[in-house]
Amino acid sequence: MPSAHEEVTVGVIGAEQIVHRTMALARELDNPSLRLVTAVYDDEHDAHAQASRIASRVDVCLFAGPLPYDMALAAGQLPVPATYVPSGGPALFSTLLRGVLENVFDPARISVDTISQRDLQHAYEEIGVNVSDVRLTEYVGPESADKFFDFHRKLYERGRTTGVVTTVPSVEAALRKADIPCLRMAPSATTIRDALTTAILMGSGAKLEESRIVTMIIQVPGSALPAHASPSNYWYQELKLSLHRELLRDARPMDAAVVPRDDHSFLIVMTMGSLRLATNNLSMAPFLGRIHEELGILLEIGIGLGRSTREAEVNAQSAVDKAASDGGRTAFIVGPRDTILQLPGDRSHATEPAAAPDSKGAQVLVRLAERLDELGDSERVVDAEKVAELLGVTLRTARRSLHTLVDEGLAWPMPPSHSSKVGRPPRPYQLLVEKLPR
């Protein structure tokens, strides 16, 4: 008879410091089914060799970051699943604090690598420091990391920066050899624990066998629902049809079934293999970024794993409840034995594309935004009558303009407001000025 806890062996591949830290945090998980096998390298180019050395003894490989992960996969296939510890996040705050307390650099004049411009901007806004003199080079692949050292060195030698924050151990070593003040941004404890949990789920062959059935609940958030989501509400029915169409677009290649669940959610049933394909090995949330981009809706996504359809659906409901509490920013997975994971949106859809500056809709939106700014209207909600008044055009032209804005993704149609007037109530539209090119 199998034991209550099937053993999972995770291979941890990275520089010595992060490997030791990962081992310490793994002990804190108090997971009796977890075993670790470690492989330490001095240079990220050795990641594949080190992973290959231990691959026959592990169920999954956990790399110390996206760079060694990408380098290992570029060097050849591994016989086991692999994932990595993400960079950035809360680690930037602690690194900047260390830089100040240890008098390493002035955080307002440094160069940073790997993290995204958005993460950098948000971090500096939260600590109230001007980011205009901070220089960033983002990680987009192993070839970009080859240029990190020269990027930092040139800025420091020109007096543009007072120091460096890097995520790459070999870059840190080269900077210190060149006597350039630097700190390495190591992943936070929370980030490492989450990555370990992901690796455990990916590598647990027994658990995945138990969890062949996957149920996903895709739910429209309550904030997007009209007061009465009835069949007579044409705006909402159109939204549901559009959402169903978009879900089918992604579900068909995965051989997944999509069925309406209730008035504001859909049920998707698939295999574990299809889920791993859709989530890039449980690293990002399916549908989340693309449908937000297409329909302007931040969906609530819950994924349930189970040994039966019933168990999977119960877990999916628990997961979607967690997603709703989180505001739909990430998807949640709930599996057997209270396994819980969070999946961020697809990185390829992390930012919404701006409208073409010369498009008809963009030109109309600029004019409307200017007129509303003059009136001190920051809500940016209009109907056809308001547009006609603001632009000095006929009601018919105003309606055409609003349809153009919707077609170009520059406005969202909202539920018609209740009115005491006879006839069809006017439909308001939320103008999306933030999608205009800056």
CSV table of C-alpha atoms in Angstrom, one decimal:
chain,number,residue,atom,x,y,z
A,1,MET,CA,0.0,0.0,0.0
A,2,PRO,CA,1.4,3.5,-0.9
A,3,SER,CA,2.4,5.7,2.0
A,4,ALA,CA,0.3,8.7,2.9
A,5,HIS,CA,3.0,11.0,1.6
A,6,GLU,CA,4.6,10.1,-1.7
A,7,GLU,CA,8.2,11.2,-1.7
A,8,VAL,CA,9.2,14.0,-4.1
A,9,THR,CA,12.9,14.8,-4.9
A,10,VAL,CA,13.7,18.4,-6.0
A,11,GLY,CA,17.0,19.1,-7.5
A,12,VAL,CA,18.2,22.7,-6.6
A,13,ILE,CA,20.7,24.1,-9.0
A,14,GLY,CA,22.3,27.5,-8.4
A,15,ALA,CA,25.2,29.4,-6.8
A,16,GLU,CA,26.2,28.3,-3.3
A,17,GLN,CA,24.6,31.0,-1.4
A,18,ILE,CA,21.1,30.6,-2.8
A,19,VAL,CA,21.3,26.8,-2.7
A,20,HIS,CA,22.0,26.9,1.0
A,21,ARG,CA,19.2,29.4,1.6
A,22,THR,CA,16.8,27.2,-0.3
A,23,MET,CA,17.7,24.2,1.7
A,24,ALA,CA,17.1,26.1,5.0
A,25,LEU,CA,13.7,27.3,3.8
A,26,ALA,CA,12.8,23.8,2.6
A,27,ARG,CA,13.2,22.6,6.1
A,28,GLU,CA,10.8,25.2,7.3
A,29,LEU,CA,8.1,23.8,5.0
A,30,ASP,CA,8.0,20.7,7.3
A,31,ASN,CA,7.0,18.5,4.3
A,32,PRO,CA,7.9,14.9,5.2
A,33,SER,CA,7.6,13.9,1.5
A,34,LEU,CA,10.2,16.3,0.3
A,35,ARG,CA,13.8,15.5,-0.5
A,36,LEU,CA,16.5,17.8,-1.9
A,37,VAL,CA,19.5,17.1,-4.1
A,38,THR,CA,21.7,20.1,-4.7
A,39,ALA,CA,24.1,21.1,-7.5
A,40,VAL,CA,26.2,24.2,-7.1
A,41,TYR,CA,27.9,26.1,-9.9
A,42,ASP,CA,30.3,29.0,-10.0
A,43,ASP,CA,29.0,30.3,-13.4
A,44,GLU,CA,25.5,30.2,-14.9
A,45,HIS,CA,26.9,28.6,-18.1
A,46,ASP,CA,27.4,25.4,-16.0
A,47,ALA,CA,23.7,25.2,-15.1
A,48,HIS,CA,22.9,22.5,-17.7
A,49,ALA,CA,25.9,20.3,-16.8
A,50,GLN,CA,25.1,20.5,-13.1
A,51,ALA,CA,21.4,19.7,-13.7
A,52,SER,CA,22.3,16.8,-16.0
A,53,ARG,CA,24.6,15.4,-13.2
A,54,ILE,CA,21.7,15.0,-10.8
A,55,ALA,CA,18.7,14.5,-13.2
A,56,SER,CA,18.6,10.8,-12.8
A,57,ARG,CA,18.1,11.2,-9.0
A,58,VAL,CA,15.4,13.9,-9.0
A,59,ASP,CA,11.7,14.3,-10.0
A,60,VAL,CA,12.1,18.0,-10.9
A,61,CYS,CA,14.8,20.7,-11.2
A,62,LEU,CA,14.5,24.0,-9.5
A,63,PHE,CA,16.9,26.6,-10.9
A,64,ALA,CA,18.1,29.7,-8.9
A,65,GLY,CA,16.7,32.1,-11.5
A,66,PRO,CA,15.5,32.7,-15.0
A,67,LEU,CA,19.0,33.0,-16.4
A,68,PRO,CA,20.4,29.6,-15.4
A,69,TYR,CA,17.0,28.0,-16.3
A,70,ASP,CA,17.1,29.5,-19.8
A,71,MET,CA,20.8,28.6,-20.3
A,72,ALA,CA,20.2,25.0,-19.2
A,73,LEU,CA,17.2,24.6,-21.5
A,74,ALA,CA,19.1,26.2,-24.4
A,75,ALA,CA,22.0,23.7,-23.9
A,76,GLY,CA,19.7,20.6,-24.2
A,77,GLN,CA,16.6,18.9,-23.0
A,78,LEU,CA,16.3,17.7,-19.4
A,79,PRO,CA,14.6,14.3,-18.7
A,80,VAL,CA,12.6,15.8,-15.8
A,81,PRO,CA,10.3,18.9,-15.5
A,82,ALA,CA,12.1,22.2,-14.5
A,83,THR,CA,11.1,25.6,-13.1
A,84,TYR,CA,13.0,28.5,-11.5
A,85,VAL,CA,12.9,31.0,-8.7
A,86,PRO,CA,11.6,34.3,-10.1
A,87,SER,CA,13.6,37.5,-9.8
A,88,GLY,CA,12.5,40.9,-8.4
A,89,GLY,CA,9.4,41.3,-6.2
A,90,PRO,CA,10.0,42.2,-2.6
A,91,ALA,CA,13.7,41.5,-2.9
A,92,LEU,CA,14.3,44.9,-4.3
A,93,PHE,CA,13.2,46.7,-1.2
A,94,SER,CA,15.5,44.8,1.1
A,95,THR,CA,18.4,45.2,-1.3
A,96,LEU,CA,17.9,49.0,-1.4
A,97,LEU,CA,17.6,49.1,2.4
A,98,ARG,CA,20.9,47.2,2.7
A,99,GLY,CA,22.5,49.6,0.3
A,100,VAL,CA,21.6,52.6,2.5
A,101,LEU,CA,22.3,50.9,5.9
A,102,GLU,CA,25.7,49.6,4.7
A,103,ASN,CA,26.5,52.8,2.9
A,104,VAL,CA,27.2,50.9,-0.4
A,105,PHE,CA,25.4,53.4,-2.7
A,106,ASP,CA,22.8,56.1,-3.1
A,107,PRO,CA,19.6,54.3,-4.2
A,108,ALA,CA,18.5,57.3,-6.2
A,109,ARG,CA,21.6,56.9,-8.5
A,110,ILE,CA,22.2,53.3,-9.2
A,111,SER,CA,22.0,50.8,-12.1
A,112,VAL,CA,19.8,47.7,-11.8
A,113,ASP,CA,19.5,44.6,-14.0
A,114,THR,CA,16.9,41.8,-14.7
A,115,ILE,CA,13.7,43.2,-13.2
A,116,SER,CA,11.0,44.9,-15.2
A,117,GLN,CA,10.5,48.7,-15.6
A,118,ARG,CA,7.1,48.3,-14.0
A,119,ASP,CA,8.5,46.6,-10.9
A,120,LEU,CA,11.2,49.2,-10.6
A,121,GLN,CA,8.8,52.1,-11.0
A,122,HIS,CA,6.4,50.7,-8.4
A,123,ALA,CA,9.1,50.0,-5.9
A,124,TYR,CA,10.5,53.5,-6.1
A,125,GLU,CA,7.0,55.0,-5.9
A,126,GLU,CA,6.3,53.1,-2.7
A,127,ILE,CA,9.5,54.2,-1.0
A,128,GLY,CA,9.1,57.8,-2.2
A,129,VAL,CA,12.4,58.1,-4.1
A,130,ASN,CA,12.7,59.7,-7.5
A,131,VAL,CA,13.5,57.0,-10.1
A,132,SER,CA,14.7,59.4,-12.9
A,133,ASP,CA,18.4,58.8,-12.2
A,134,VAL,CA,18.1,55.0,-11.9
A,135,ARG,CA,19.3,53.1,-14.9
A,136,LEU,CA,17.8,49.7,-15.8
A,137,THR,CA,18.5,46.9,-18.2
A,138,GLU,CA,15.9,44.2,-18.3
A,139,TYR,CA,16.4,40.5,-18.7
A,140,VAL,CA,15.0,39.2,-21.9
A,141,GLY,CA,17.1,36.1,-22.4
A,142,PRO,CA,20.7,34.8,-21.8
A,143,GLU,CA,22.0,37.0,-24.5
A,144,SER,CA,20.9,40.1,-22.6
A,145,ALA,CA,22.6,39.0,-19.4
A,146,ASP,CA,25.9,38.8,-21.3
A,147,LYS,CA,25.8,42.6,-21.5
A,148,PHE,CA,25.0,43.3,-17.8
A,149,PHE,CA,28.6,43.8,-16.7
A,150,ASP,CA,29.4,46.3,-19.4
A,151,PHE,CA,26.2,48.1,-18.9
A,152,HIS,CA,26.9,48.6,-15.1
A,153,ARG,CA,30.6,49.3,-15.6
A,154,LYS,CA,30.2,52.1,-18.2
A,155,LEU,CA,27.6,53.9,-16.2
A,156,TYR,CA,29.7,53.8,-13.0
A,157,GLU,CA,32.9,54.9,-14.8
A,158,ARG,CA,31.1,57.8,-16.3
A,159,GLY,CA,29.9,59.0,-12.9
A,160,ARG,CA,26.3,58.4,-13.8
A,161,THR,CA,25.7,55.9,-10.9
A,162,THR,CA,27.0,55.3,-7.4
A,163,GLY,CA,26.7,51.5,-7.4
A,164,VAL,CA,24.9,48.5,-8.8
A,165,VAL,CA,22.1,46.1,-8.0
A,166,THR,CA,22.4,42.8,-9.9
A,167,THR,CA,20.7,39.4,-9.7
A,168,VAL,CA,23.5,37.4,-11.4
A,169,PRO,CA,26.3,36.0,-9.1
A,170,SER,CA,28.9,36.0,-11.9
A,171,VAL,CA,28.1,39.7,-12.7
A,172,GLU,CA,28.5,40.5,-9.0
A,173,ALA,CA,31.9,38.8,-8.8
A,174,ALA,CA,33.1,40.7,-11.9
A,175,LEU,CA,31.9,44.0,-10.5
A,176,ARG,CA,33.6,43.4,-7.2
A,177,LYS,CA,36.8,42.5,-9.0
A,178,ALA,CA,36.5,45.9,-10.8
A,179,ASP,CA,36.0,47.7,-7.4
A,180,ILE,CA,32.5,48.8,-8.3
A,181,PRO,CA,30.1,49.0,-5.3
A,182,CYS,CA,27.4,46.5,-5.8
A,183,LEU,CA,24.8,44.3,-4.0
A,184,ARG,CA,23.2,41.1,-5.3
A,185,MET,CA,19.5,41.1,-5.1
A,186,ALA,CA,18.6,37.6,-3.8
A,187,PRO,CA,15.1,36.3,-3.9
A,188,SER,CA,12.9,36.8,-0.8
A,189,ALA,CA,12.0,33.9,1.5
A,190,THR,CA,8.4,34.0,0.3
A,191,THR,CA,9.5,33.8,-3.4
A,192,ILE,CA,11.7,30.8,-2.7
A,193,ARG,CA,9.0,29.0,-0.8
A,194,ASP,CA,6.5,29.6,-3.6
A,195,ALA,CA,9.0,28.3,-6.1
A,196,LEU,CA,9.6,25.2,-4.0
A,197,THR,CA,5.9,24.6,-3.7
A,198,THR,CA,5.6,24.8,-7.5
A,199,ALA,CA,8.5,22.4,-8.0
A,200,ILE,CA,6.9,19.9,-5.5
A,201,LEU,CA,3.7,19.9,-7.4
A,202,MET,CA,5.4,19.6,-10.8
A,203,GLY,CA,7.7,16.8,-9.7
A,204,SER,CA,5.2,14.7,-7.7
A,205,GLY,CA,4.5,11.9,-10.1
A,206,ALA,CA,2.2,10.2,-7.7
A,207,LYS,CA,0.3,13.4,-6.9
A,208,LEU,CA,-0.2,14.2,-10.6
A,209,GLU,CA,-1.4,10.7,-11.2
A,210,GLU,CA,-4.0,11.3,-8.5
A,211,SER,CA,-4.9,14.6,-10.1
A,212,ARG,CA,-5.5,13.7,-13.7
A,213,ILE,CA,-8.8,15.6,-13.7
A,214,VAL,CA,-8.5,19.4,-13.7
A,215,THR,CA,-11.4,21.7,-13.4
A,216,MET,CA,-11.1,25.4,-14.1
A,217,ILE,CA,-13.7,28.1,-13.2
A,218,ILE,CA,-13.5,31.3,-15.2
A,219,GLN,CA,-15.6,33.9,-13.4
A,220,VAL,CA,-16.6,37.5,-14.4
A,221,PRO,CA,-15.9,39.7,-11.3
A,222,GLY,CA,-18.9,41.1,-9.5
A,223,SER,CA,-17.7,44.7,-10.3
A,224,ALA,CA,-18.3,44.0,-14.0
A,225,LEU,CA,-21.8,42.6,-13.6
A,226,PRO,CA,-24.9,44.7,-14.3
A,227,ALA,CA,-27.5,45.1,-11.6
A,228,HIS,CA,-29.7,42.5,-13.4
A,229,ALA,CA,-27.7,40.0,-15.5
A,230,SER,CA,-30.9,38.7,-17.1
A,231,PRO,CA,-31.4,37.3,-20.6
A,232,SER,CA,-33.0,40.7,-21.5
A,233,ASN,CA,-29.8,42.6,-20.7
A,234,TYR,CA,-28.3,42.7,-24.2
A,235,TRP,CA,-25.0,44.3,-23.1
A,236,TYR,CA,-24.2,41.5,-20.7
A,237,GLN,CA,-25.3,38.7,-23.0
A,238,GLU,CA,-23.0,40.1,-25.7
A,239,LEU,CA,-20.2,40.2,-23.1
A,240,LYS,CA,-20.8,36.5,-22.2
A,241,LEU,CA,-20.8,35.5,-25.8
A,242,SER,CA,-17.5,37.3,-26.4
A,243,LEU,CA,-16.0,35.7,-23.3
A,244,HIS,CA,-17.2,32.2,-24.4
A,245,ARG,CA,-15.6,32.7,-27.8
A,246,GLU,CA,-12.3,33.8,-26.4
A,247,LEU,CA,-12.2,30.9,-24.0
A,248,LEU,CA,-12.9,28.5,-26.8
A,249,ARG,CA,-10.1,30.0,-28.8
A,250,ASP,CA,-7.5,28.9,-26.1
A,251,ALA,CA,-9.3,25.8,-25.0
A,252,ARG,CA,-9.6,24.0,-28.3
A,253,PRO,CA,-5.8,23.4,-28.8
A,254,MET,CA,-5.8,21.8,-25.3
A,255,ASP,CA,-8.7,19.5,-26.0
A,256,ALA,CA,-10.5,21.2,-23.1
A,257,ALA,CA,-14.3,21.4,-22.8
A,258,VAL,CA,-15.8,24.8,-22.1
A,259,VAL,CA,-19.4,25.0,-20.8
A,260,PRO,CA,-21.4,27.8,-19.1
A,261,ARG,CA,-21.6,27.2,-15.4
A,262,ASP,CA,-24.0,30.0,-14.3
A,263,ASP,CA,-24.9,33.5,-15.3
A,264,HIS,CA,-21.4,34.8,-14.7
A,265,SER,CA,-18.9,31.9,-15.0
A,266,PHE,CA,-17.7,29.1,-17.2
A,267,LEU,CA,-16.4,25.7,-16.4
A,268,ILE,CA,-13.4,24.2,-18.3
A,269,VAL,CA,-12.5,20.5,-17.9
A,270,MET,CA,-9.1,19.3,-19.1
A,271,THR,CA,-6.3,16.8,-18.3
A,272,MET,CA,-3.2,17.6,-16.2
A,273,GLY,CA,-1.1,17.5,-19.3
A,274,SER,CA,-3.2,20.1,-20.9
A,275,LEU,CA,-3.0,22.3,-17.8
A,276,ARG,CA,0.8,22.1,-17.8
A,277,LEU,CA,0.7,23.1,-21.5
A,278,ALA,CA,-1.6,26.0,-20.9
A,279,THR,CA,0.3,27.3,-17.9
A,280,ASN,CA,3.8,26.8,-19.2
A,281,ASN,CA,4.5,24.1,-16.5
A,282,LEU,CA,2.4,25.9,-13.8
A,283,SER,CA,4.3,29.2,-14.2
A,284,MET,CA,1.6,31.5,-15.5
A,285,ALA,CA,-2.2,31.8,-15.6
A,286,PRO,CA,-4.0,30.8,-18.8
A,287,PHE,CA,-6.4,33.4,-20.4
A,288,LEU,CA,-5.8,36.0,-17.7
A,289,GLY,CA,-3.6,38.5,-19.7
A,290,ARG,CA,-5.0,37.9,-23.2
A,291,ILE,CA,-8.7,38.2,-22.3
A,292,HIS,CA,-8.1,41.3,-20.2
A,293,GLU,CA,-6.4,42.7,-23.2
A,294,GLU,CA,-9.2,41.7,-25.6
A,295,LEU,CA,-12.3,42.4,-23.5
A,296,GLY,CA,-11.1,44.7,-20.8
A,297,ILE,CA,-12.2,42.3,-18.1
A,298,LEU,CA,-9.9,41.1,-15.3
A,299,LEU,CA,-11.2,37.6,-14.8
A,300,GLU,CA,-11.2,35.5,-11.6
A,301,ILE,CA,-9.6,32.1,-12.3
A,302,GLY,CA,-9.7,29.1,-10.0
A,303,ILE,CA,-8.1,25.8,-10.9
A,304,GLY,CA,-9.0,22.6,-9.0
A,305,LEU,CA,-7.1,19.3,-9.1
A,306,GLY,CA,-8.7,16.1,-7.8
A,307,ARG,CA,-9.1,12.3,-8.1
A,308,SER,CA,-12.6,12.8,-9.3
A,309,THR,CA,-14.6,15.4,-11.1
A,310,ARG,CA,-16.4,16.3,-7.9
A,311,GLU,CA,-13.2,16.8,-5.9
A,312,ALA,CA,-11.7,18.9,-8.7
A,313,GLU,CA,-14.7,21.1,-8.9
A,314,VAL,CA,-14.9,21.6,-5.2
A,315,ASN,CA,-11.2,22.6,-5.2
A,316,ALA,CA,-11.8,24.9,-8.2
A,317,GLN,CA,-14.5,26.7,-6.3
A,318,SER,CA,-12.2,27.2,-3.4
A,319,ALA,CA,-9.5,28.5,-5.8
A,320,VAL,CA,-11.8,31.0,-7.5
A,321,ASP,CA,-13.0,32.3,-4.2
A,322,LYS,CA,-9.3,33.0,-3.4
A,323,ALA,CA,-8.9,34.7,-6.8
A,324,ALA,CA,-11.9,36.9,-6.1
A,325,SER,CA,-10.5,38.0,-2.7
A,326,ASP,CA,-7.2,38.8,-4.4
A,327,GLY,CA,-9.0,41.1,-7.0
A,328,GLY,CA,-8.3,38.8,-10.0
A,329,ARG,CA,-4.7,39.8,-10.2
A,330,THR,CA,-3.6,36.2,-10.2
A,331,ALA,CA,-5.1,32.7,-10.7
A,332,PHE,CA,-5.1,30.1,-7.9
A,333,ILE,CA,-4.6,26.4,-8.0
A,334,VAL,CA,-6.0,24.2,-5.2
A,335,GLY,CA,-5.1,20.5,-5.2
A,336,PRO,CA,-5.2,17.5,-2.9
A,337,ARG,CA,-3.8,17.8,0.6
A,338,ASP,CA,-4.4,21.5,0.6
A,339,THR,CA,-1.8,22.3,-2.0
A,340,ILE,CA,-2.2,26.0,-3.0
A,341,LEU,CA,-0.4,27.8,-5.8
A,342,GLN,CA,-0.7,31.3,-7.3
A,343,LEU,CA,-0.1,31.9,-11.0
A,344,PRO,CA,0.6,35.3,-12.4
A,345,GLY,CA,-0.8,36.5,-15.8
A,346,ASP,CA,1.0,35.6,-19.0
A,347,ARG,CA,4.1,37.7,-19.2
A,348,SER,CA,3.6,38.2,-22.9
A,349,HIS,CA,0.4,40.1,-22.0
A,350,ALA,CA,1.6,41.9,-19.0
A,351,THR,CA,1.0,45.3,-20.5
A,352,GLU,CA,-1.8,46.4,-22.7
A,353,PRO,CA,-0.8,47.8,-26.1
A,354,ALA,CA,-1.4,51.4,-26.7
A,355,ALA,CA,-3.7,52.5,-29.5
A,356,ALA,CA,-2.1,53.7,-32.7
A,357,PRO,CA,-1.6,57.5,-32.3
A,358,ASP,CA,-3.2,58.2,-35.7
A,359,SER,CA,-6.2,56.0,-35.4
A,360,LYS,CA,-9.6,57.5,-35.7
A,361,GLY,CA,-10.6,56.3,-32.2
A,362,ALA,CA,-7.4,57.7,-30.6
A,363,GLN,CA,-8.1,61.1,-32.2
A,364,VAL,CA,-11.6,61.1,-30.9
A,365,LEU,CA,-10.5,60.0,-27.4
A,366,VAL,CA,-7.9,62.8,-27.2
A,367,ARG,CA,-10.5,65.4,-28.0
A,368,LEU,CA,-13.0,64.0,-25.5
A,369,ALA,CA,-10.3,63.7,-22.8
A,370,GLU,CA,-9.3,67.3,-23.3
A,371,ARG,CA,-12.9,68.5,-23.0
A,372,LEU,CA,-13.6,66.4,-19.9
A,373,ASP,CA,-10.4,67.7,-18.3
A,374,GLU,CA,-11.5,71.3,-18.9
A,375,LEU,CA,-14.8,70.4,-17.1
A,376,GLY,CA,-12.9,68.7,-14.2
A,377,ASP,CA,-14.6,65.3,-15.0
A,378,SER,CA,-12.1,62.6,-13.9
A,379,GLU,CA,-14.5,59.7,-14.1
A,380,ARG,CA,-14.5,59.7,-18.0
A,381,VAL,CA,-17.9,58.1,-18.3
A,382,VAL,CA,-20.0,59.4,-21.2
A,383,ASP,CA,-23.0,58.5,-23.3
A,384,ALA,CA,-23.9,59.5,-26.9
A,385,GLU,CA,-25.7,62.7,-25.8
A,386,LYS,CA,-22.7,63.8,-23.8
A,387,VAL,CA,-20.3,63.0,-26.7
A,388,ALA,CA,-22.4,65.0,-29.1
A,389,GLU,CA,-22.4,68.0,-26.6
A,390,LEU,CA,-18.6,67.8,-26.0
A,391,LEU,CA,-17.6,67.4,-29.7
A,392,GLY,CA,-20.4,69.6,-31.2
A,393,VAL,CA,-21.6,66.8,-33.5
A,394,THR,CA,-24.9,65.1,-34.2
A,395,LEU,CA,-26.2,62.3,-32.0
A,396,ARG,CA,-25.8,59.9,-34.8
A,397,THR,CA,-22.1,60.9,-35.3
A,398,ALA,CA,-21.6,60.6,-31.5
A,399,ARG,CA,-22.9,57.0,-31.5
A,400,ARG,CA,-20.6,56.1,-34.4
A,401,SER,CA,-17.7,57.6,-32.5
A,402,LEU,CA,-18.5,55.5,-29.5
A,403,HIS,CA,-18.7,52.4,-31.5
A,404,THR,CA,-15.3,53.2,-33.0
A,405,LEU,CA,-13.8,53.6,-29.6
A,406,VAL,CA,-15.2,50.2,-28.5
A,407,ASP,CA,-13.9,48.5,-31.6
A,408,GLU,CA,-10.4,49.9,-31.0
A,409,GLY,CA,-10.4,48.9,-27.3
A,410,LEU,CA,-10.5,52.5,-26.1
A,411,ALA,CA,-13.9,52.3,-24.3
A,412,TRP,CA,-15.9,49.8,-22.4
A,413,PRO,CA,-19.7,49.7,-22.8
A,414,MET,CA,-21.4,49.7,-19.4
A,415,PRO,CA,-24.8,48.6,-18.4
A,416,PRO,CA,-27.6,51.1,-19.2
A,417,SER,CA,-28.5,53.2,-16.2
A,418,HIS,CA,-32.1,53.2,-14.8
A,419,SER,CA,-34.1,56.1,-16.1
A,420,SER,CA,-37.6,57.3,-15.7
A,421,LYS,CA,-37.7,58.4,-19.3
A,422,VAL,CA,-39.8,56.5,-21.8
A,423,GLY,CA,-37.9,54.4,-24.3
A,424,ARG,CA,-34.5,52.8,-24.2
A,425,PRO,CA,-32.2,54.2,-21.5
A,426,PRO,CA,-28.9,55.7,-22.8
A,427,ARG,CA,-25.9,53.4,-22.6
A,428,PRO,CA,-22.8,54.9,-20.8
A,429,TYR,CA,-19.3,54.1,-21.8
A,430,GLN,CA,-16.1,54.1,-19.8
A,431,LEU,CA,-13.4,55.9,-21.7
A,432,LEU,CA,-9.9,54.3,-21.4
A,433,VAL,CA,-7.6,57.3,-21.7
A,434,GLU,CA,-4.7,55.2,-20.2
A,435,LYS,CA,-4.5,53.3,-23.5
A,436,LEU,CA,-3.5,56.3,-25.4
A,437,PRO,CA,0.1,56.5,-26.5
A,438,ARG,CA,2.1,58.7,-24.1
